[in-house]
CSV table of C-alpha atoms in Angstrom, one decimal:
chain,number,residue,atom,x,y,z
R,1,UNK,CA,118.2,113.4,113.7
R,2,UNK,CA,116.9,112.1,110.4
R,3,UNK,CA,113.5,114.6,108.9
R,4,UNK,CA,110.7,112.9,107.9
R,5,UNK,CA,111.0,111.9,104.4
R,6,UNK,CA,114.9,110.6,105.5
R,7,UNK,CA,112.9,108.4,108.0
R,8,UNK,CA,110.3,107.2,105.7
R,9,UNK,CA,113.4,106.4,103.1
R,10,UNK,CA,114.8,104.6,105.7
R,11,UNK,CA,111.9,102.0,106.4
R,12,UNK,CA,111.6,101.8,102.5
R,13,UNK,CA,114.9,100.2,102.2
R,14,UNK,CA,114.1,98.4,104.9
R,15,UNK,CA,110.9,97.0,102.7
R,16,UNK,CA,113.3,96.8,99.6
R,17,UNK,CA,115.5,94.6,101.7
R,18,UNK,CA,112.8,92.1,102.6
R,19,UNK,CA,112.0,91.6,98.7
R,20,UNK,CA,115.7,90.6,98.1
R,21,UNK,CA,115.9,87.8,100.3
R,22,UNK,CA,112.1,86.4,100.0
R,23,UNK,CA,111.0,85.3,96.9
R,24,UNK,CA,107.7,83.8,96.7
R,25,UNK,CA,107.0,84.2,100.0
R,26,UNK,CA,109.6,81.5,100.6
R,27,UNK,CA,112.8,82.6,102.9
R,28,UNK,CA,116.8,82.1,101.3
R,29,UNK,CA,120.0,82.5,102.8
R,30,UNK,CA,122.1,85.7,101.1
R,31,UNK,CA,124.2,87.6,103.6
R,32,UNK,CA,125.8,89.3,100.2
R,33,UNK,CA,122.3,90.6,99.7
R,34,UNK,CA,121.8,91.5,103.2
R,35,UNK,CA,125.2,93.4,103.3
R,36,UNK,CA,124.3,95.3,99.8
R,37,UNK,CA,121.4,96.1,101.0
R,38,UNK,CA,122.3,97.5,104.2
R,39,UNK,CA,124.4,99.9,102.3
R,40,UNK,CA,121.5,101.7,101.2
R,41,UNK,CA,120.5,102.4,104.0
R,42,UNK,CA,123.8,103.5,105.2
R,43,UNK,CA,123.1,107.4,103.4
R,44,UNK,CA,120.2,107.6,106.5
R,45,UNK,CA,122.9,106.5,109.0
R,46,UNK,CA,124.0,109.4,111.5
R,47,UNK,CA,124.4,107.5,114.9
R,48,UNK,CA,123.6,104.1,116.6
R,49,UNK,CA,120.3,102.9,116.9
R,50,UNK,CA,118.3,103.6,120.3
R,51,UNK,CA,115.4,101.7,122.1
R,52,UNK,CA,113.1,99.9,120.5
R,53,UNK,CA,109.9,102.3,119.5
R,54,UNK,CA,110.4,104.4,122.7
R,55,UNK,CA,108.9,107.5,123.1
R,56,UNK,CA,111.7,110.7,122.8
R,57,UNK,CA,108.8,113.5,122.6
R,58,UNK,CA,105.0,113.6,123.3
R,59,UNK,CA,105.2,113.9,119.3
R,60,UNK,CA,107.7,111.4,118.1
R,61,UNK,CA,107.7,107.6,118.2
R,62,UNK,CA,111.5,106.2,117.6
R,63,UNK,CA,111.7,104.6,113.8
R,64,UNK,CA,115.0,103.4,114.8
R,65,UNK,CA,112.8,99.6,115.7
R,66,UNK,CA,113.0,99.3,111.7
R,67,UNK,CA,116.2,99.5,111.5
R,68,UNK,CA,117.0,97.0,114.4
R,69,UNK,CA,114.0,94.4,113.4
R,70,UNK,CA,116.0,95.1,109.5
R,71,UNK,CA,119.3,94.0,111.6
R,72,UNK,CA,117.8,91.2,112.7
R,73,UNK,CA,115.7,89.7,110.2
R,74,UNK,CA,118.5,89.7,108.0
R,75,UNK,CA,120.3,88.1,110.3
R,76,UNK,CA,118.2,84.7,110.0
R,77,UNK,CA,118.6,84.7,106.4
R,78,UNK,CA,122.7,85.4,106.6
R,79,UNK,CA,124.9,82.5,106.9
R,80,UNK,CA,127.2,84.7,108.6
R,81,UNK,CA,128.4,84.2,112.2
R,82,UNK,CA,129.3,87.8,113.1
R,83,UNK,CA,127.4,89.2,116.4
R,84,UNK,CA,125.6,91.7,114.5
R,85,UNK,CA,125.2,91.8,110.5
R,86,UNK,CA,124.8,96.0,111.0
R,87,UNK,CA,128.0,96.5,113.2
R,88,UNK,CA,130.7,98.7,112.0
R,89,UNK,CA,133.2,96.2,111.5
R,90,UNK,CA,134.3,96.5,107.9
R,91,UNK,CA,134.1,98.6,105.1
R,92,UNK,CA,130.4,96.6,104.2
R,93,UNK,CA,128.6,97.2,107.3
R,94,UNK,CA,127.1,100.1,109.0
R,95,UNK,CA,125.3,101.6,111.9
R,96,UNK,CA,121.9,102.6,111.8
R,97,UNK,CA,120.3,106.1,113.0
R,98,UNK,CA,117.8,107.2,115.1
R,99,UNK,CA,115.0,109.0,113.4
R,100,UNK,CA,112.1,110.1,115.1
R,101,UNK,CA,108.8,111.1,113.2
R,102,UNK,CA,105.5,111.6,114.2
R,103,UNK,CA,102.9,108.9,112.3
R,104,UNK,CA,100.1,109.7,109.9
R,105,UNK,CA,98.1,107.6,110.7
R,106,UNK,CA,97.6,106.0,114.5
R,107,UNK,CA,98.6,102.8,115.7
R,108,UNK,CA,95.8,100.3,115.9
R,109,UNK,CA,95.8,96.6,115.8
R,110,UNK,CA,94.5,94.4,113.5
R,111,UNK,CA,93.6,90.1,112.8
R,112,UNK,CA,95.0,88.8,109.5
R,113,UNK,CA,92.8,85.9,109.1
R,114,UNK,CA,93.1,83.6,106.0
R,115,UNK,CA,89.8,81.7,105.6
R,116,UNK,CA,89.0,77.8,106.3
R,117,UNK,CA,89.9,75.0,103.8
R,118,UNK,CA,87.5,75.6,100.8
R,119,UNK,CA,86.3,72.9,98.3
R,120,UNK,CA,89.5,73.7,96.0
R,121,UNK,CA,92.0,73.9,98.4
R,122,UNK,CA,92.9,70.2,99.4
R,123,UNK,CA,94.5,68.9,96.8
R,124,UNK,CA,96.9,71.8,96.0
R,125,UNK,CA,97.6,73.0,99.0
R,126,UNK,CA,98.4,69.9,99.8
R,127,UNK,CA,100.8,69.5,97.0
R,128,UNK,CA,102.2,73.7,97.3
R,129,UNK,CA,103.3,72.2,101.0
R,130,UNK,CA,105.3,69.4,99.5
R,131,UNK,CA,107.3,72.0,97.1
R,132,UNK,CA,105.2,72.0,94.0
R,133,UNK,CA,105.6,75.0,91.5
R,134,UNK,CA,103.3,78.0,90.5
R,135,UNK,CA,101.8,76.4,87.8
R,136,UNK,CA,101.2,73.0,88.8
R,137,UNK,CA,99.7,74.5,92.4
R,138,UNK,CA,96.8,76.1,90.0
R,139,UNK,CA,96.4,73.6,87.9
R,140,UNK,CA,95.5,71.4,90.9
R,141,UNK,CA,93.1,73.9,92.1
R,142,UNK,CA,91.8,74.3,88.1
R,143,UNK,CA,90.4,70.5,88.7
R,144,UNK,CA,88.7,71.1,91.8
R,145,UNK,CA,87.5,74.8,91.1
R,146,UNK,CA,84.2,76.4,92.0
R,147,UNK,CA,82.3,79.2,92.0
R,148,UNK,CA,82.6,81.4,95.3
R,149,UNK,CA,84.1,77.9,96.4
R,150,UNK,CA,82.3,77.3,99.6
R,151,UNK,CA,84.0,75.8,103.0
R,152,UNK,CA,84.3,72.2,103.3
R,153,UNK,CA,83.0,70.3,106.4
R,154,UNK,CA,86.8,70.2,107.5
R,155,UNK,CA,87.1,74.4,107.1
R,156,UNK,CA,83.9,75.0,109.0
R,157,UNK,CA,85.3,72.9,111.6
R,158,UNK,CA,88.9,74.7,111.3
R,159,UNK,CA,86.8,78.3,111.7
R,160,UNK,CA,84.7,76.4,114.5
R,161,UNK,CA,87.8,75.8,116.4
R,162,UNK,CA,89.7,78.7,116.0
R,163,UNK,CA,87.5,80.9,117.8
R,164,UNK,CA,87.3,78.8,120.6
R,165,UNK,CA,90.8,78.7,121.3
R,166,UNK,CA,91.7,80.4,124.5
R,167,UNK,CA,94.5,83.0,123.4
R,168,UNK,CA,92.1,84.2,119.9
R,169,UNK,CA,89.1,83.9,122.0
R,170,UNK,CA,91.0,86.3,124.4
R,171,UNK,CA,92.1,88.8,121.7
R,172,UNK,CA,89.1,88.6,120.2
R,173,UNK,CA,87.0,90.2,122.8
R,174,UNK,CA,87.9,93.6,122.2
R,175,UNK,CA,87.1,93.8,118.1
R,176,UNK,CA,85.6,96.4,117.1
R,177,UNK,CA,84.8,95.5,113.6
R,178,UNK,CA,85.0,92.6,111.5
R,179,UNK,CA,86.2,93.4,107.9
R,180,UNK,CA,85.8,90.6,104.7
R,181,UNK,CA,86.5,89.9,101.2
R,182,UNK,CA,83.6,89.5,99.0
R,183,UNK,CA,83.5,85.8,99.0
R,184,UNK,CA,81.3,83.2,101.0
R,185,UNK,CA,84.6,81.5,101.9
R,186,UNK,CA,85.8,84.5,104.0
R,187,UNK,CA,82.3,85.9,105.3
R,188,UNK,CA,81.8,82.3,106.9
R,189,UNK,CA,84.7,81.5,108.1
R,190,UNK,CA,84.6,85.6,109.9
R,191,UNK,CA,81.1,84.4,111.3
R,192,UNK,CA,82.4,81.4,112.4
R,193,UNK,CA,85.5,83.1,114.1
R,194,UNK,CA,83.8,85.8,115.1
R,195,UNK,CA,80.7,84.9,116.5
R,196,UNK,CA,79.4,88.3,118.5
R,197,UNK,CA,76.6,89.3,116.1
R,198,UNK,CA,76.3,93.1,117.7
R,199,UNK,CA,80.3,93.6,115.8
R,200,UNK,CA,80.1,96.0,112.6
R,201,UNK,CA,80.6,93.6,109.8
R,202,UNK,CA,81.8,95.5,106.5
R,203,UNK,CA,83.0,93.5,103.3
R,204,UNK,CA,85.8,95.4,100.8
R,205,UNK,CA,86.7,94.3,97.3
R,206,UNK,CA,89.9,95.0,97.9
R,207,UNK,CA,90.7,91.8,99.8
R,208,UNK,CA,89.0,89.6,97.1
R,209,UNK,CA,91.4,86.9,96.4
R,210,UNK,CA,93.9,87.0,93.2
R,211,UNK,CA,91.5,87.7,90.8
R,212,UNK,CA,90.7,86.1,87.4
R,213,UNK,CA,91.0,82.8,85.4
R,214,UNK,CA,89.3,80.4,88.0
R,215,UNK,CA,85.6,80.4,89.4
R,216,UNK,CA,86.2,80.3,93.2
R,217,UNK,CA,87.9,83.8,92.0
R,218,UNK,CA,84.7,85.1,90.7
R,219,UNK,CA,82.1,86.5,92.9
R,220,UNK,CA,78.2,86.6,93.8
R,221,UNK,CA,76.4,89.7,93.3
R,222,UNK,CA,76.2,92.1,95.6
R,223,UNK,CA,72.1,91.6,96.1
R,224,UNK,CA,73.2,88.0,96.3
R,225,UNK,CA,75.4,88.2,98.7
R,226,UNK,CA,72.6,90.4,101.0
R,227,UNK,CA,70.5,87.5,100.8
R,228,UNK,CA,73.1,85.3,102.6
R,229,UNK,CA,74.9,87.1,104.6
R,230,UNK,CA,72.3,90.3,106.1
R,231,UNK,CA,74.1,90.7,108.7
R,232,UNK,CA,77.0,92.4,106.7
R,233,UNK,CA,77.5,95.7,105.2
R,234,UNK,CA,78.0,95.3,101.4
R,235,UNK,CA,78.1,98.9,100.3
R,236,UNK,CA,81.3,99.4,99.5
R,237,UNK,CA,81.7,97.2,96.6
R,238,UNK,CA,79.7,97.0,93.3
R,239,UNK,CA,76.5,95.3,92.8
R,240,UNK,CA,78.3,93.1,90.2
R,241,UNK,CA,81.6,91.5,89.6
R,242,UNK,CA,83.1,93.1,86.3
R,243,UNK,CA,86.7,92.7,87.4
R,244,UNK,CA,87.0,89.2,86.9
R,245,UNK,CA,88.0,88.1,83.5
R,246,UNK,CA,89.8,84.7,82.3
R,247,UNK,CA,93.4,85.9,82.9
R,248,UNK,CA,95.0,85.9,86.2
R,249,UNK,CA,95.4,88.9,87.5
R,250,UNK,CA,98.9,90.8,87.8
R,251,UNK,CA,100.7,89.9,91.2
R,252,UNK,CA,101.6,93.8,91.4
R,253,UNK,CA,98.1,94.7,91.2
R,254,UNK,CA,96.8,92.1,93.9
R,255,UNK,CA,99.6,93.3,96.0
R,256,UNK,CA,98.2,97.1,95.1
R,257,UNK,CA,94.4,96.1,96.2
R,258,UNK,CA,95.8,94.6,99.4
R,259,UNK,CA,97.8,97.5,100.5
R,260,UNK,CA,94.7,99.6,99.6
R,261,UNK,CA,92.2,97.4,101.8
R,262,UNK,CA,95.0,97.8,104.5
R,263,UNK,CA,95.1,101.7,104.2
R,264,UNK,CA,91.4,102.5,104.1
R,265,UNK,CA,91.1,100.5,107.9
R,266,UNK,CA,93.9,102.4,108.8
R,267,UNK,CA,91.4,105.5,108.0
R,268,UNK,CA,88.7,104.3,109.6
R,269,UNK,CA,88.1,104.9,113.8
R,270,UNK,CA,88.0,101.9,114.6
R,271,UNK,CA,90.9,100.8,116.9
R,272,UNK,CA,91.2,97.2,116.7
R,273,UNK,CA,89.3,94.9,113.5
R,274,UNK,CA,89.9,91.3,112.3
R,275,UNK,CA,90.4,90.5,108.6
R,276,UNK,CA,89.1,87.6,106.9
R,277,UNK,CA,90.9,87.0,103.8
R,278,UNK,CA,92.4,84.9,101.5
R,279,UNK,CA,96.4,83.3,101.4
R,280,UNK,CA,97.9,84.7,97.9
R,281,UNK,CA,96.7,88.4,98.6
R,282,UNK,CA,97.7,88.5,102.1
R,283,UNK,CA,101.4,86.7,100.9
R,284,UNK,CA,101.1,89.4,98.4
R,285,UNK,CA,100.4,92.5,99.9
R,286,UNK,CA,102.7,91.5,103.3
R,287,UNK,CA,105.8,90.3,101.1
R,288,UNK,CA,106.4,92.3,98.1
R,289,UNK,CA,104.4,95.7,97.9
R,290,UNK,CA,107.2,98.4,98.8
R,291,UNK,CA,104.7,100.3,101.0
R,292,UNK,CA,104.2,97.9,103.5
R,293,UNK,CA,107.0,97.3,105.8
R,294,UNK,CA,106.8,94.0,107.8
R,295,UNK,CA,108.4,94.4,111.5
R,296,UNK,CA,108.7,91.4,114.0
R,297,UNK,CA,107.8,92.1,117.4
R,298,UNK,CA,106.8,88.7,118.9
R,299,UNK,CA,107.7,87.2,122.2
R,300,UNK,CA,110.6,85.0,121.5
R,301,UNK,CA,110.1,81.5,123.1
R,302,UNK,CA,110.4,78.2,121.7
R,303,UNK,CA,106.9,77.8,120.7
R,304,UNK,CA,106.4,77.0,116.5
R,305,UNK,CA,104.3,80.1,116.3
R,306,UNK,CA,107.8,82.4,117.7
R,307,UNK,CA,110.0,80.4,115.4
R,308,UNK,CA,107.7,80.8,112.3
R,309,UNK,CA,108.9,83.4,110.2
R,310,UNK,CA,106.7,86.4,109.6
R,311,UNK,CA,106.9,85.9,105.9
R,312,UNK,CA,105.4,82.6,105.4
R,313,UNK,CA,102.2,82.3,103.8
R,314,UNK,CA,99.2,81.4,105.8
R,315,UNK,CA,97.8,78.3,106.2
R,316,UNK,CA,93.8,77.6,106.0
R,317,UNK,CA,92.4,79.4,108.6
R,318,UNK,CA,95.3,80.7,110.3
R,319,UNK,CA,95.3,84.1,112.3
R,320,UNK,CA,98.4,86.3,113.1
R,321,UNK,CA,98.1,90.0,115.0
R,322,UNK,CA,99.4,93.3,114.1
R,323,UNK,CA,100.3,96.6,115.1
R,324,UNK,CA,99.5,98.6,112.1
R,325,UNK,CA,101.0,102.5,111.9
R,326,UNK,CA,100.8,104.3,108.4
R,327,UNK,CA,104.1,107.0,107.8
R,328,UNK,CA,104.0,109.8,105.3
R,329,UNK,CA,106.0,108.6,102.5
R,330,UNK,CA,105.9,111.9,100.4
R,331,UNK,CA,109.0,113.7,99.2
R,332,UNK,CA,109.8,110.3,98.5
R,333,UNK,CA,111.1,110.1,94.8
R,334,UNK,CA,110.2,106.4,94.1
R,335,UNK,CA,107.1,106.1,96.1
R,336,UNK,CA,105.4,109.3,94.7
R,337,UNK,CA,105.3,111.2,91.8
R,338,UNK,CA,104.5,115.4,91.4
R,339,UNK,CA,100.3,115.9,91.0
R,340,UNK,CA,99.8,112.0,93.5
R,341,UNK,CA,98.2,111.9,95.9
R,342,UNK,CA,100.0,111.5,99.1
R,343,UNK,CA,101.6,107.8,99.6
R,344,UNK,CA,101.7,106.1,103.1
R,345,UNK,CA,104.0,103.6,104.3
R,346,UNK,CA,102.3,101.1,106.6
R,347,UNK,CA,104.2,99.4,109.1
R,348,UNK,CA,102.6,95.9,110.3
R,349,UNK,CA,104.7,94.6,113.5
R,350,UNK,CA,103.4,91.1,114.0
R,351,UNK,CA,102.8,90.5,117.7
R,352,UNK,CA,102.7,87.7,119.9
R,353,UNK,CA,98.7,87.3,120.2
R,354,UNK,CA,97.8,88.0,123.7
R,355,UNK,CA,96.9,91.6,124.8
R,356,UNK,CA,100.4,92.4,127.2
R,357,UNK,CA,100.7,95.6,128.6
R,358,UNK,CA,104.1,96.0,126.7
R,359,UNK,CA,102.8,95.7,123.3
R,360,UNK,CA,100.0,97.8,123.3
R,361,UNK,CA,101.3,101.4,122.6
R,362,UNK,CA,100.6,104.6,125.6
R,363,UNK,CA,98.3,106.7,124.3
R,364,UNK,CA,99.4,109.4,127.0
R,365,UNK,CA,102.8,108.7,125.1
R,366,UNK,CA,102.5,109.5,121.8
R,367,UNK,CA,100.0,111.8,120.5
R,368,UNK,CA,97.9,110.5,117.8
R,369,UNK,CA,96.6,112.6,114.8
């Protein structure tokens, strides 16, 4: 059995995997990339792989899911036709362990919500969908920028709808709060959503889209934003908005902010909260910061939403579920360096949204912290 840091290690490689087959958020078919990779995790390797985030101790929750879900989400991007892309069946392929490790931090689920079609996003989206590059997708949204770029009539309609729809509806009855990025885009399309004004309602800078260079980047004030919206707590982020500046900010450091939005509600009691947020620092954050490891653990049907893969960026208003568990990651050479402060891994296993029994982890099962 693997300690903790092995265990951690191993869902890191798992993370590093991911970022050698996606690029830009956009999937590719490598099964020489897949098999290199899998030989790092092969040091972690001491026996085959049991069941899928079972229980082995009141104190341990079975890590070896990452290594399966790993297994098979490299699978989809291999062009191989081999049974299984881990199997011991040449020199290039391996069996993964079992490690069990007790979390940090306790499962709880969360809403990934990316807000409503905005006045800039028509035409480049539009034109990001047909295949357009980086540079010509913000050059389209350079023409039709604005500040705090409000919803259009179409994305309060989009917000209007998606809350009414009878499996978000459902999983929507049990939120306990309803977190935001600091921009009118976000907070309206949460209210919209969301519509249960008794819900805690807290906005954090951290899930402020990519920031810099355009308007619709650039925020109100804080007493500004009180005005509108006094139903929400602004306290957490500054009265104004000296972080913007006319460059676009570094991807890395979107991807940091996202990861740190993510780890402070992992800190906070609530047990269940819906994000409303913005598409490049959710395809950020999910798809290339090494701390955040994304599992799949939907219902597998025939359904577009069961084929879609997990890594795909998120379309205008668009809401995918979570089970979010944060793992020490210390010990750990390239996540953290002597006088840091501790790292955590977070892992976010997208589920299929309905609230089913068997996704819902047993309390009575593992022993939370």
């Amino acid at each position: 059995m693997l300690s903790m840091p092995m265990a951690t290690a191993l869902i890191i490689s798992y993370r590093s995997i991911i970022s050698t087959v996606v690029v830009s958020g956009m999937e590719t078919t490598s099964s020489v990339a897949a098999r290199a990779a899998s030989r790092r995790i092969s040091s972690f390797s001491t026996s085959t792989s049991s069941s899928l985030f079972s229980s082995t101790s009141s104190e341990e929750i079975d890590l070896s899911a990452a290594a399966r879900a790993a297994s098979r989400r490299i699978s989809s991007f291999s062009t191989s036709t081999s049974s299984s892309l881990f199997s011991s069946t040449s020199s290039e392929e391996i069996d993964l362990s079992t490690a069990a490790a007790k979390p940090l931090l306790p499962p709880k689920r969360i809403l990934l919500l990316r807000h409503g079609q905005a006045v800039h996003n028509p035409r480049a989206e539009a034109a990001r969908e047909a295949g357009c590059d980086f540079s010509e997708f913000l050059r389209l949204m350079g023409e039709d920028d604005a500040f705090d770029s409000p919803l259009t009539e179409l994305g309060e309609k989009q917000a209007i709808h998606a809350g009414r729809q009878e499996h978000i509806e459902h999983t929507l009855r049990d939120i306990e709060m309803v977190v935001s990025s600091p921009f009118s885009r976000a907070l309206k399309t949460a209210d919209l959503v969301h519509q249960r004004g008794d819900i805690k309602r807290v906005c954090i800078e951290d899930f402020r889209e990519i920031n810099g260079k355009s308007l619709n980047a650039k925020r109100r004030t804080r007493s500004e934003l009180e005005d509108l919206y006094p139903h929400w707590n602004f306290d957490c982020i500054p009265m104004k908005d000296e972080s913007w500046t006319e460059e676009l900010e570094d991807k890395d450091e979107c991807a940091n902010r996202g990861y740190n939005g993510l780890l402070w509600i992992a800190k906070q009691p609530e047990r269940k909260v819906m994000v409303a947020c913005h598409g490049g620092v959710l395809n950020l954050t999910l798809n290339t910061n090494r701390n955040i490891v994304l599992l799949d653990r939907r219902r597998k049907t025939d359904s577009d939403e069961e084929q879609r893969c997990i890594t795909k960026r998120f379309g205008n208003c668009e809401m995918r579920e979570f089970v979010m568990t944060g793992w020490a990651a210390d010990d750990m050479s390239n996540v953290q360096q002597d006088g840091e402060e501790q790292q955590v891994v977070l892992t976010l296993e997208e589920v299929t949204m309905e609230l089913q029994e068997s996704d819902i982890y047993d309390e009575e099962k593992v022993e939370m912290m």
